[in-house]
Coordinates of C-alpha atoms in Angstrom, one line a residue:
X1 CA 14.5 -3.8 1.1
X2 CA 11.9 -2.4 3.5
X3 CA 13.5 0.7 4.9
X4 CA 12.3 4.2 4.2
X5 CA 15.9 5.2 3.4
X6 CA 19.2 3.8 4.7
X7 CA 20.9 6.0 7.2
X8 CA 24.2 5.4 9.0
X9 CA 24.5 1.6 9.4
X10 CA 26.8 2.0 12.3
X11 CA 24.5 4.2 14.3
X12 CA 23.0 2.8 17.5
X13 CA 19.4 1.8 17.5
X14 CA 17.1 0.6 20.2
X15 CA 14.5 -2.0 19.3
X16 CA 10.9 -1.5 20.3
X17 CA 8.8 1.7 20.4
X18 CA 10.5 4.9 19.6
X19 CA 11.2 6.8 22.8
X20 CA 13.0 10.0 23.8
X21 CA 13.2 11.0 20.2
X22 CA 14.1 14.6 21.1
X23 CA 17.3 13.5 22.8
X24 CA 18.6 11.5 19.8
X25 CA 21.3 12.7 17.4
X26 CA 20.3 12.8 13.7
X27 CA 22.2 9.5 13.1
X28 CA 20.5 7.8 16.0
X29 CA 17.1 9.0 15.1
X30 CA 17.5 7.8 11.4
X31 CA 18.8 4.4 12.5
X32 CA 15.9 4.0 15.0
X33 CA 13.2 5.0 12.6
X34 CA 14.7 2.6 9.9
X35 CA 14.8 -0.3 12.3
X36 CA 11.3 0.1 13.6
X37 CA 9.9 0.8 10.1
X38 CA 11.5 -2.4 8.8
X39 CA 9.8 -4.3 11.5
X40 CA 6.3 -3.0 10.9
X41 CA 6.7 -3.1 7.1
X42 CA 7.9 -6.7 7.3
X43 CA 4.9 -7.7 9.4
X44 CA 2.6 -6.2 6.8
X45 CA 4.5 -7.7 3.9
X46 CA 4.3 -11.2 5.4
X47 CA 0.6 -11.0 5.8
X48 CA 0.1 -9.5 2.4
X49 CA 1.9 -12.3 0.6
X50 CA 0.6 -14.9 2.9
X51 CA -3.0 -13.9 2.2
X52 CA -2.3 -13.0 -1.5
X53 CA -0.9 -16.5 -2.2
X54 CA -3.3 -18.2 0.1
X55 CA -0.5 -19.9 1.9
X56 CA -1.5 -22.8 4.2
X57 CA 1.6 -22.8 6.4
X58 CA 1.9 -19.8 8.7
X59 CA -0.5 -17.6 10.6
X60 CA -2.1 -15.5 7.9
X61 CA -5.5 -13.9 7.9
X62 CA -7.4 -10.9 6.5
X63 CA -7.7 -9.6 10.1
X64 CA -4.0 -9.7 10.6
X65 CA -3.4 -8.1 7.2
X66 CA -5.6 -5.2 8.2
X67 CA -4.1 -4.8 11.6
X68 CA -0.5 -4.9 10.4
X69 CA -1.3 -2.4 7.6
X70 CA -2.9 -0.2 10.3
X71 CA 0.1 -0.5 12.5
X72 CA 2.5 0.4 9.6
X73 CA 0.4 3.5 8.7
X74 CA 0.1 4.5 12.4
X75 CA 3.9 4.4 12.6
X76 CA 4.2 6.7 9.6
X77 CA 1.4 9.0 10.8
X78 CA 3.1 9.6 14.2
X79 CA 3.2 13.4 14.6
X80 CA 6.0 13.1 17.1
X81 CA 8.3 11.6 14.5
X82 CA 7.5 14.5 12.1
X83 CA 8.2 17.0 14.9
X84 CA 11.5 15.4 15.7
X85 CA 12.5 15.3 12.1
X86 CA 11.9 19.0 11.6
X87 CA 13.7 19.8 14.9
X88 CA 16.8 17.9 13.7
X89 CA 16.7 19.5 10.3
X90 CA 16.7 22.9 12.0
X91 CA 19.3 22.0 14.5
X92 CA 22.3 22.4 12.2
X93 CA 23.8 19.2 13.6
X94 CA 23.0 16.9 10.6
X95 CA 25.4 16.1 7.9
X96 CA 24.4 16.7 4.2
X97 CA 23.6 13.0 3.8
X98 CA 21.5 13.1 7.0
X99 CA 19.7 16.2 5.9
X100 CA 18.7 14.4 2.7
X101 CA 17.4 11.4 4.7
X102 CA 15.6 13.6 7.1
X103 CA 14.0 15.5 4.2
X104 CA 12.7 12.2 2.9
X105 CA 11.4 11.4 6.4
X106 CA 9.6 14.7 6.6
X107 CA 7.8 14.2 3.2
X108 CA 6.9 10.6 4.1
X109 CA 5.5 11.4 7.5
X110 CA 3.6 14.4 6.1
X111 CA 1.9 12.2 3.5
X112 CA 0.5 9.8 6.2
X113 CA -0.5 12.3 8.9
X114 CA -4.2 13.2 8.6
X115 CA -5.6 16.1 10.6
X116 CA -9.2 15.2 9.8
X117 CA -10.8 12.6 12.2
X118 CA -13.3 11.8 9.5
X119 CA -10.6 11.0 7.0
X120 CA -8.8 8.7 9.6
X121 CA -12.0 6.8 10.1
X122 CA -12.6 6.5 6.4
X123 CA -9.0 5.3 5.9
X124 CA -9.6 2.5 8.4
X125 CA -12.8 1.6 6.6
X126 CA -10.9 1.5 3.3
X127 CA -8.4 -0.9 4.9
X128 CA -11.2 -3.2 6.0
X129 CA -12.8 -3.2 2.6
X130 CA -9.5 -3.8 0.8
X131 CA -8.9 -6.8 3.1
X132 CA -12.2 -8.4 2.4
X133 CA -11.9 -7.8 -1.4
X134 CA -8.4 -9.2 -1.6
X135 CA -9.6 -12.3 0.4
X136 CA -12.5 -12.8 -1.9
X137 CA -10.4 -12.4 -5.0
X138 CA -7.8 -14.8 -3.7
X139 CA -10.5 -17.5 -3.2
X140 CA -12.2 -16.9 -6.5
X141 CA -12.3 -20.0 -8.7
X142 CA -10.9 -18.8 -11.9
X143 CA -10.6 -20.7 -15.2
X144 CA -12.2 -21.5 -18.5
X145 CA -15.3 -23.5 -19.6
X146 CA -15.3 -25.4 -22.9
X147 CA -18.2 -27.7 -23.9
X148 CA -19.4 -27.8 -20.3
X149 CA -15.9 -28.8 -18.9
X150 CA -14.3 -26.3 -16.5
X151 CA -10.5 -26.1 -16.2
X152 CA -9.1 -24.1 -13.3
X153 CA -6.4 -21.6 -14.4
X154 CA -4.8 -18.6 -12.9
X155 CA -5.1 -15.2 -14.6
X156 CA -1.5 -15.7 -15.9
X157 CA -2.5 -19.1 -17.3
X158 CA -5.5 -17.6 -19.0
X159 CA -3.6 -14.8 -20.6
X160 CA -0.9 -17.2 -21.8
X161 CA -3.5 -19.5 -23.4
X162 CA -5.2 -16.5 -25.1
X163 CA -1.9 -15.6 -26.8
X164 CA -0.7 -19.1 -27.9
X165 CA -3.7 -21.4 -28.2
X166 CA -4.5 -22.2 -31.9
X167 CA -8.2 -22.8 -31.1
X168 CA -10.5 -19.7 -31.3
X169 CA -12.9 -21.5 -29.0
X170 CA -10.2 -22.0 -26.4
X171 CA -9.0 -18.4 -26.7
X172 CA -12.6 -17.0 -26.3
X173 CA -13.1 -19.2 -23.2
X174 CA -10.0 -17.9 -21.7
X175 CA -11.0 -14.3 -22.4
X176 CA -14.4 -14.9 -20.8
X177 CA -12.7 -16.4 -17.8
X178 CA -10.5 -13.3 -17.4
X179 CA -13.5 -11.1 -18.0
X180 CA -15.3 -12.7 -15.1
X181 CA -13.0 -11.0 -12.6
X182 CA -14.6 -7.6 -13.3
X183 CA -18.2 -8.4 -12.3
X184 CA -16.8 -10.5 -9.4
X185 CA -14.9 -7.6 -7.8
X186 CA -17.8 -5.2 -8.4
X187 CA -20.0 -7.6 -6.4
X188 CA -17.4 -8.0 -3.6
X189 CA -16.8 -4.4 -2.5
X190 CA -14.8 -2.6 -5.2
X191 CA -17.5 0.0 -5.8
X192 CA -17.8 0.6 -2.0
X193 CA -14.0 0.9 -1.9
X194 CA -13.9 3.6 -4.6
X195 CA -16.7 5.6 -2.9
X196 CA -15.0 5.4 0.5
X197 CA -11.6 6.3 -0.9
X198 CA -13.1 9.3 -2.6
X199 CA -14.9 10.3 0.5
X200 CA -11.6 10.1 2.5
X201 CA -9.9 12.3 -0.1
X202 CA -12.7 14.9 0.0
X203 CA -12.5 15.0 3.8
X204 CA -8.9 16.0 3.3
X205 CA -9.8 18.8 0.8
X206 CA -9.0 16.9 -2.5
X207 CA -11.3 16.4 -5.4
X208 CA -11.1 12.7 -5.3
X209 CA -8.8 9.8 -4.4
X210 CA -6.8 10.0 -7.6
X211 CA -6.1 13.7 -6.9
X212 CA -5.0 12.8 -3.4
X213 CA -2.6 10.0 -4.5
X214 CA -1.0 12.0 -7.4
X215 CA -0.5 15.0 -5.1
X216 CA 1.1 12.9 -2.3
X217 CA 3.3 11.1 -4.8
X218 CA 4.3 13.8 -7.2
X219 CA 3.7 17.1 -5.3
X220 CA 1.2 18.4 -7.8
X221 CA -2.4 17.5 -8.7
X222 CA -4.0 15.5 -11.5
X223 CA -4.7 18.6 -13.6
X224 CA -1.0 19.4 -13.8
X225 CA -0.3 15.7 -14.5
X226 CA -2.8 15.6 -17.4
X227 CA -1.2 18.7 -18.9
X228 CA 2.2 17.0 -18.8
X229 CA 0.8 13.8 -20.4
X230 CA -0.9 15.8 -23.1

């Protein structure tokens, strides 16, 4: 299920780029946004799983993963959609259910719109780093070495062996295999990704990326979150 939220299934919707949004009824606007979002989200999801699983069949690449993610985020960061959403909420023509849906639209679009040009540039840089890191991790040869013999295993396979293998030597080899992921990702862009994410968040006025994500998701900052957890 890829839609932001389901609106009226019987409402008319025009495929393609959203146009003439100001002339749409709440029902039409909701249906059109859902249809278009489903398309851009599906394009991204197909690239995500195609690259994540290193599928051989299909047109999957890190470049397409980055471009489809950028297209999805650009869709959600469209200020015209947020403007239309607010106009429809204020129009008094929406039903209670449509008001609920439009309120979700308003929050979603507001989370993606960035007024800082610097932050937008840094977000694009983050997407590029993420793509390269994911590609490197997907191609990483993972497994265990015992007595000079290497056996290729997935992270799931290594964890399973650690839990059930009777041999301490085997369990330790599996642990070391899993542990190798840490240094690998650090050498393939993870540190740069953390720095760039934090720089993007600071450009938007947040302390760091975690503060930014918590605030966007929960509506309050990490200090309030930590008080709740304590």
